[in-house]
GROMACS .gro file of C-alpha atoms in nm:
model
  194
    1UNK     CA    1   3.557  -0.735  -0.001
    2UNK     CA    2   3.368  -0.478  -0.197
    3UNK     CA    3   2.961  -0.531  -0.079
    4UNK     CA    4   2.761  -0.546  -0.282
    5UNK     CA    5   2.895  -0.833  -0.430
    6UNK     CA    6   2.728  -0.906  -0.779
    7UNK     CA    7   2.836  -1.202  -1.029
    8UNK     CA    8   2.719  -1.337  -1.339
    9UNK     CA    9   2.743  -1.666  -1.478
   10UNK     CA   10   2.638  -1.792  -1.815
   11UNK     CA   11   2.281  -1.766  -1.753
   12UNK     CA   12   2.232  -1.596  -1.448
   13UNK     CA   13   2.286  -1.288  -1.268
   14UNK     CA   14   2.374  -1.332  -0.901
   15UNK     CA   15   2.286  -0.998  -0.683
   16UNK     CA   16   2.163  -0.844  -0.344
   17UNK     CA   17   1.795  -0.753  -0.368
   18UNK     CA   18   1.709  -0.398  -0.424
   19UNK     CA   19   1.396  -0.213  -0.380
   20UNK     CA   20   1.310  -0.205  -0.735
   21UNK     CA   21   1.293  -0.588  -0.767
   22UNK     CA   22   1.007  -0.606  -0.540
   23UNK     CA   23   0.738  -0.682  -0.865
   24UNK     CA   24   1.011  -0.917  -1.003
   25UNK     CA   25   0.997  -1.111  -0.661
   26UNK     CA   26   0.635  -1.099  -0.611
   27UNK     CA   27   0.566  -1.205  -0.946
   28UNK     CA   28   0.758  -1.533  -0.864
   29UNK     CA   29   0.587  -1.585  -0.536
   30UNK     CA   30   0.280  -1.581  -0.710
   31UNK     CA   31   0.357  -1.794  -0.999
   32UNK     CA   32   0.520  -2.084  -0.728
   33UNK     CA   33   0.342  -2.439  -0.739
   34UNK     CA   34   0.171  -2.618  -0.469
   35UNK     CA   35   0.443  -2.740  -0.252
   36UNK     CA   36   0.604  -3.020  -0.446
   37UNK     CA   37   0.761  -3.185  -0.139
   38UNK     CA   38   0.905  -3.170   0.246
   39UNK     CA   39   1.132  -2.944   0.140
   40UNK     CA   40   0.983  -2.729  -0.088
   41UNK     CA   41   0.811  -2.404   0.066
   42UNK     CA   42   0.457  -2.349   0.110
   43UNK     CA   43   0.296  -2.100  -0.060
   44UNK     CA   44   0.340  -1.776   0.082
   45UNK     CA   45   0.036  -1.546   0.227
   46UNK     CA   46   0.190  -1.245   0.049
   47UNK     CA   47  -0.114  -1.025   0.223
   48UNK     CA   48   0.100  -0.711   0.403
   49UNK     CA   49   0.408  -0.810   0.196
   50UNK     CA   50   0.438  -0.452   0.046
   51UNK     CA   51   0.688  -0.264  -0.094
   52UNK     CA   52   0.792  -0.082   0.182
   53UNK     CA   53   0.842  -0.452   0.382
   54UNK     CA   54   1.032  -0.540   0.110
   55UNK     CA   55   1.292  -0.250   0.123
   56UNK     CA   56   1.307  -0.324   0.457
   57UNK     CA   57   1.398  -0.698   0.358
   58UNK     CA   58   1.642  -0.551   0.129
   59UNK     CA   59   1.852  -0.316   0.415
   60UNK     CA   60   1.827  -0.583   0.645
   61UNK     CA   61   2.062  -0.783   0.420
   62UNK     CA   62   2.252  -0.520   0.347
   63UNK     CA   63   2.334  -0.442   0.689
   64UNK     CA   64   2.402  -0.820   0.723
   65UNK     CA   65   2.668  -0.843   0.476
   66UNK     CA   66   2.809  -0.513   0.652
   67UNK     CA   67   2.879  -0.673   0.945
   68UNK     CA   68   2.978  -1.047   0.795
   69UNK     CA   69   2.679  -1.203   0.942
   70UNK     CA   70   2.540  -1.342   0.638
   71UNK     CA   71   2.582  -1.239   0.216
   72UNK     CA   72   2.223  -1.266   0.056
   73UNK     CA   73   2.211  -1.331  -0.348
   74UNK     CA   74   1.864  -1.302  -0.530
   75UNK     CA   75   1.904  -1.520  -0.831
   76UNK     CA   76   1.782  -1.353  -1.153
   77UNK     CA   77   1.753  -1.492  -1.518
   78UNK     CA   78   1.983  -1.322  -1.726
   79UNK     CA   79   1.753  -1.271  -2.052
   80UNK     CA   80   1.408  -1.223  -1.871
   81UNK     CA   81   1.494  -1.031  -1.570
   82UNK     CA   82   1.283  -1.344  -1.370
   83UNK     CA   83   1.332  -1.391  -1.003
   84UNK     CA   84   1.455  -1.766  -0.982
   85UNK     CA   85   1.534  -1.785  -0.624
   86UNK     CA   86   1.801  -1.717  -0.388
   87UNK     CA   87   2.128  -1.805  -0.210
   88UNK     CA   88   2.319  -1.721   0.128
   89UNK     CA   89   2.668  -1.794   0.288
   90UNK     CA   90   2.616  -1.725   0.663
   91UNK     CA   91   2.948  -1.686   0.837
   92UNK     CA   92   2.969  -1.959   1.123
   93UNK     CA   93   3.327  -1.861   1.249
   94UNK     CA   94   3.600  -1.641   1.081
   95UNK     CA   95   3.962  -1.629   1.290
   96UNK     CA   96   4.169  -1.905   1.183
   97UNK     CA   97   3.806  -2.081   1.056
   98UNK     CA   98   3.711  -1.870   0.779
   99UNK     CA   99   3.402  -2.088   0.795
  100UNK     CA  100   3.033  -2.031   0.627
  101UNK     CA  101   2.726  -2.241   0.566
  102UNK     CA  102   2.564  -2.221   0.244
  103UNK     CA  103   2.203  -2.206   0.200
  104UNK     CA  104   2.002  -2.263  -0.115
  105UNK     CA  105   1.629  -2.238  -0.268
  106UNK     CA  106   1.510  -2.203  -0.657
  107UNK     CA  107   1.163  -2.137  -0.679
  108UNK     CA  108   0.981  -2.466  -0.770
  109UNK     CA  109   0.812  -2.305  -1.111
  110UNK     CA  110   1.211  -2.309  -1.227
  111UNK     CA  111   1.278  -2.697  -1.088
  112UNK     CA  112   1.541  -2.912  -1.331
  113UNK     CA  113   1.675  -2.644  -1.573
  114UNK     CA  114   2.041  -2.642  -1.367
  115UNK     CA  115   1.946  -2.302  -1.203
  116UNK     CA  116   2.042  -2.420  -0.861
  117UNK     CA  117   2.359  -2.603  -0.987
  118UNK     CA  118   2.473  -2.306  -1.203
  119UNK     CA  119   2.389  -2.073  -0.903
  120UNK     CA  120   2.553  -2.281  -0.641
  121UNK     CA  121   2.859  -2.326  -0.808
  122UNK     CA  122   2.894  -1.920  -0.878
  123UNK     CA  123   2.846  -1.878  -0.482
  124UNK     CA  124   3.090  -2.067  -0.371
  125UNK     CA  125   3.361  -1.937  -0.576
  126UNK     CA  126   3.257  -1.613  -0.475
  127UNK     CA  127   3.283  -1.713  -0.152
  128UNK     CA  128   3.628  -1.858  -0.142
  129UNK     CA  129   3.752  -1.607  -0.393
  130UNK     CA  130   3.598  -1.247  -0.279
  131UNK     CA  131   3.476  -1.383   0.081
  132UNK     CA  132   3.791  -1.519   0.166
  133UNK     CA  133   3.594  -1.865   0.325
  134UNK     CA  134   3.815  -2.177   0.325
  135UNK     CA  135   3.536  -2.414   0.457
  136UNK     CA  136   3.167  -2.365   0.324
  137UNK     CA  137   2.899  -2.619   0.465
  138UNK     CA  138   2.602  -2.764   0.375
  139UNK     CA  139   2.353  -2.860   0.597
  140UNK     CA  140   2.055  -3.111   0.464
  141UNK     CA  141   1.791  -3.328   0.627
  142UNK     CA  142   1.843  -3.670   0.601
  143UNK     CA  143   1.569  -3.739   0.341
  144UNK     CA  144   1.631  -3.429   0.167
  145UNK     CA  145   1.772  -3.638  -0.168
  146UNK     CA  146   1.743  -3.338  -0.381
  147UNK     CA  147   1.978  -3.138  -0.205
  148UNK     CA  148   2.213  -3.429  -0.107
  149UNK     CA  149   2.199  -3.538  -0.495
  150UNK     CA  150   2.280  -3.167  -0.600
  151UNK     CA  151   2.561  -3.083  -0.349
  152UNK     CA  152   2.668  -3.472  -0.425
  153UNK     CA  153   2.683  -3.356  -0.799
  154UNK     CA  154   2.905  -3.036  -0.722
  155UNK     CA  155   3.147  -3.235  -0.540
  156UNK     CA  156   3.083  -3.153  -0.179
  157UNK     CA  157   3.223  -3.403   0.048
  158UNK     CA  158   2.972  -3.557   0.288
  159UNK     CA  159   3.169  -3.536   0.632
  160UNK     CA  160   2.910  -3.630   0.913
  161UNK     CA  161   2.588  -3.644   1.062
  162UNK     CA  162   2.556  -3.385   1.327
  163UNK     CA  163   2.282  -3.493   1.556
  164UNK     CA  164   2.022  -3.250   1.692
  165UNK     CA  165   2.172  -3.008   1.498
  166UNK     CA  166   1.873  -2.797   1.340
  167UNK     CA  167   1.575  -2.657   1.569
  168UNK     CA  168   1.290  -2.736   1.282
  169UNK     CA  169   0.905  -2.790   1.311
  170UNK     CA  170   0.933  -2.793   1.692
  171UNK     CA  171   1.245  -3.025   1.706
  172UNK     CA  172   1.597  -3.075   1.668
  173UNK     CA  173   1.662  -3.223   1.382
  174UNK     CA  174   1.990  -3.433   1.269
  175UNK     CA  175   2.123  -3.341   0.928
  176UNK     CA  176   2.405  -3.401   0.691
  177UNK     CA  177   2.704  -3.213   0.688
  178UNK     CA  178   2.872  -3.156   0.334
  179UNK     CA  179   3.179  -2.967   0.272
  180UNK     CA  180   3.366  -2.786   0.012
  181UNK     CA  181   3.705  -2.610   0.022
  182UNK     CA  182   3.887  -2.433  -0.205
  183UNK     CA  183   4.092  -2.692  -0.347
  184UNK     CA  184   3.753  -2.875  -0.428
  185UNK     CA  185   3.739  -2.623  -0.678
  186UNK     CA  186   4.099  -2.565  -0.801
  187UNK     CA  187   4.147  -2.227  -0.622
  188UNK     CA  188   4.454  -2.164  -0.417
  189UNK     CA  189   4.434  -2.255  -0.031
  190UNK     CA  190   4.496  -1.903   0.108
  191UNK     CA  191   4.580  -1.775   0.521
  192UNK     CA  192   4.327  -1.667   0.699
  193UNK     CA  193   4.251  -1.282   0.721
  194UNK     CA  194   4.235  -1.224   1.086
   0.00000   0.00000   0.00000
């Protein structure tokens, strides 16, 4: 695996953050709507959110796509340069596993243009393809019918409620467990890399 790890797909460029991005970013924090529902962030107090926190934002993923922990993708427009949101594959187990959980968010100014769709779809290749993952998870809140419509759409398999399984808003939280695998995809099922 050669980090960083940087993919395009028809309309979108798929990348690690990088100092220089921090206006690109901020710009889209700023331009986010009022939180559209339980899902959706809040807007962000971006008071001591500087450049220099930034970079440090930016070697902090880079340090945890070193070590495997987790691979961090800003998602940019491909024609304006916008910052559209971003996407992570956290490495749960690797061994005979090769197991990740994907996580997912598209700022809510760029909601129903396909964004997430086309940028979901790009990770997970990458991550069966250059990440070597055979299993990559999704884990959604029960009522979270955006997220279980879009993973629905990509062809996840749901697989199981896992109960308590997400500390959130002072609780454990059950959520949905969806899965894809290679083969979902029509990419060879490789060995793990142990």
């Amino acid at each position: 695996m050669h980090w960083p790890l940087k993919f395009e797909t028809e309309r979108l460029v798929l990348r690690p953050i990088e100092p220089d991005d921090y206006h690109t970013w901020y710009t889209a924090m700023v331009e986010r709507r009022p939180r559209q529902h339980n899902y959706d962030d809040d807007l962000v107090n971006l008071d001591g959110l500087d450049a220099a926190w930034f970079a440090t934002v930016c070697e902090d993923h880079r340090e945890s796509a070193l070590h495997d922990q987790c691979y961090n993708w800003s998602v940019f427009h491909k024609q304006t340069g916008q910052h559209l949101g971003k996407i992570d594959l956290s490495t749960i187990q690797r061994n005979v596993f090769q197991w990740a959980n994907l996580g997912y968010m598209i700022h809510n100014q760029f909601w129903r243009q396909g964004f997430a769709k086309e940028a979901v779809t790009a990770a997970l290749t990458a991550g069966f393809k250059a990440l070597h993952y055979h299993r990559i998870e999704a884990a959604i809140n029960l009522d979270n019918y955006a997220s279980i419509g879009l993973v629905e759409h990509l062809g996840l398999q749901r697989e199981c409620i896992r109960r308590n399984f997400w500390y959130e808003n002072e609780q454990w939280v059950d959520h949905l467990i969806y899965v894809a695998l290679p083969s979902d995809f029509c990419l060879p099922e490789k060995p793990p890399i142990v």
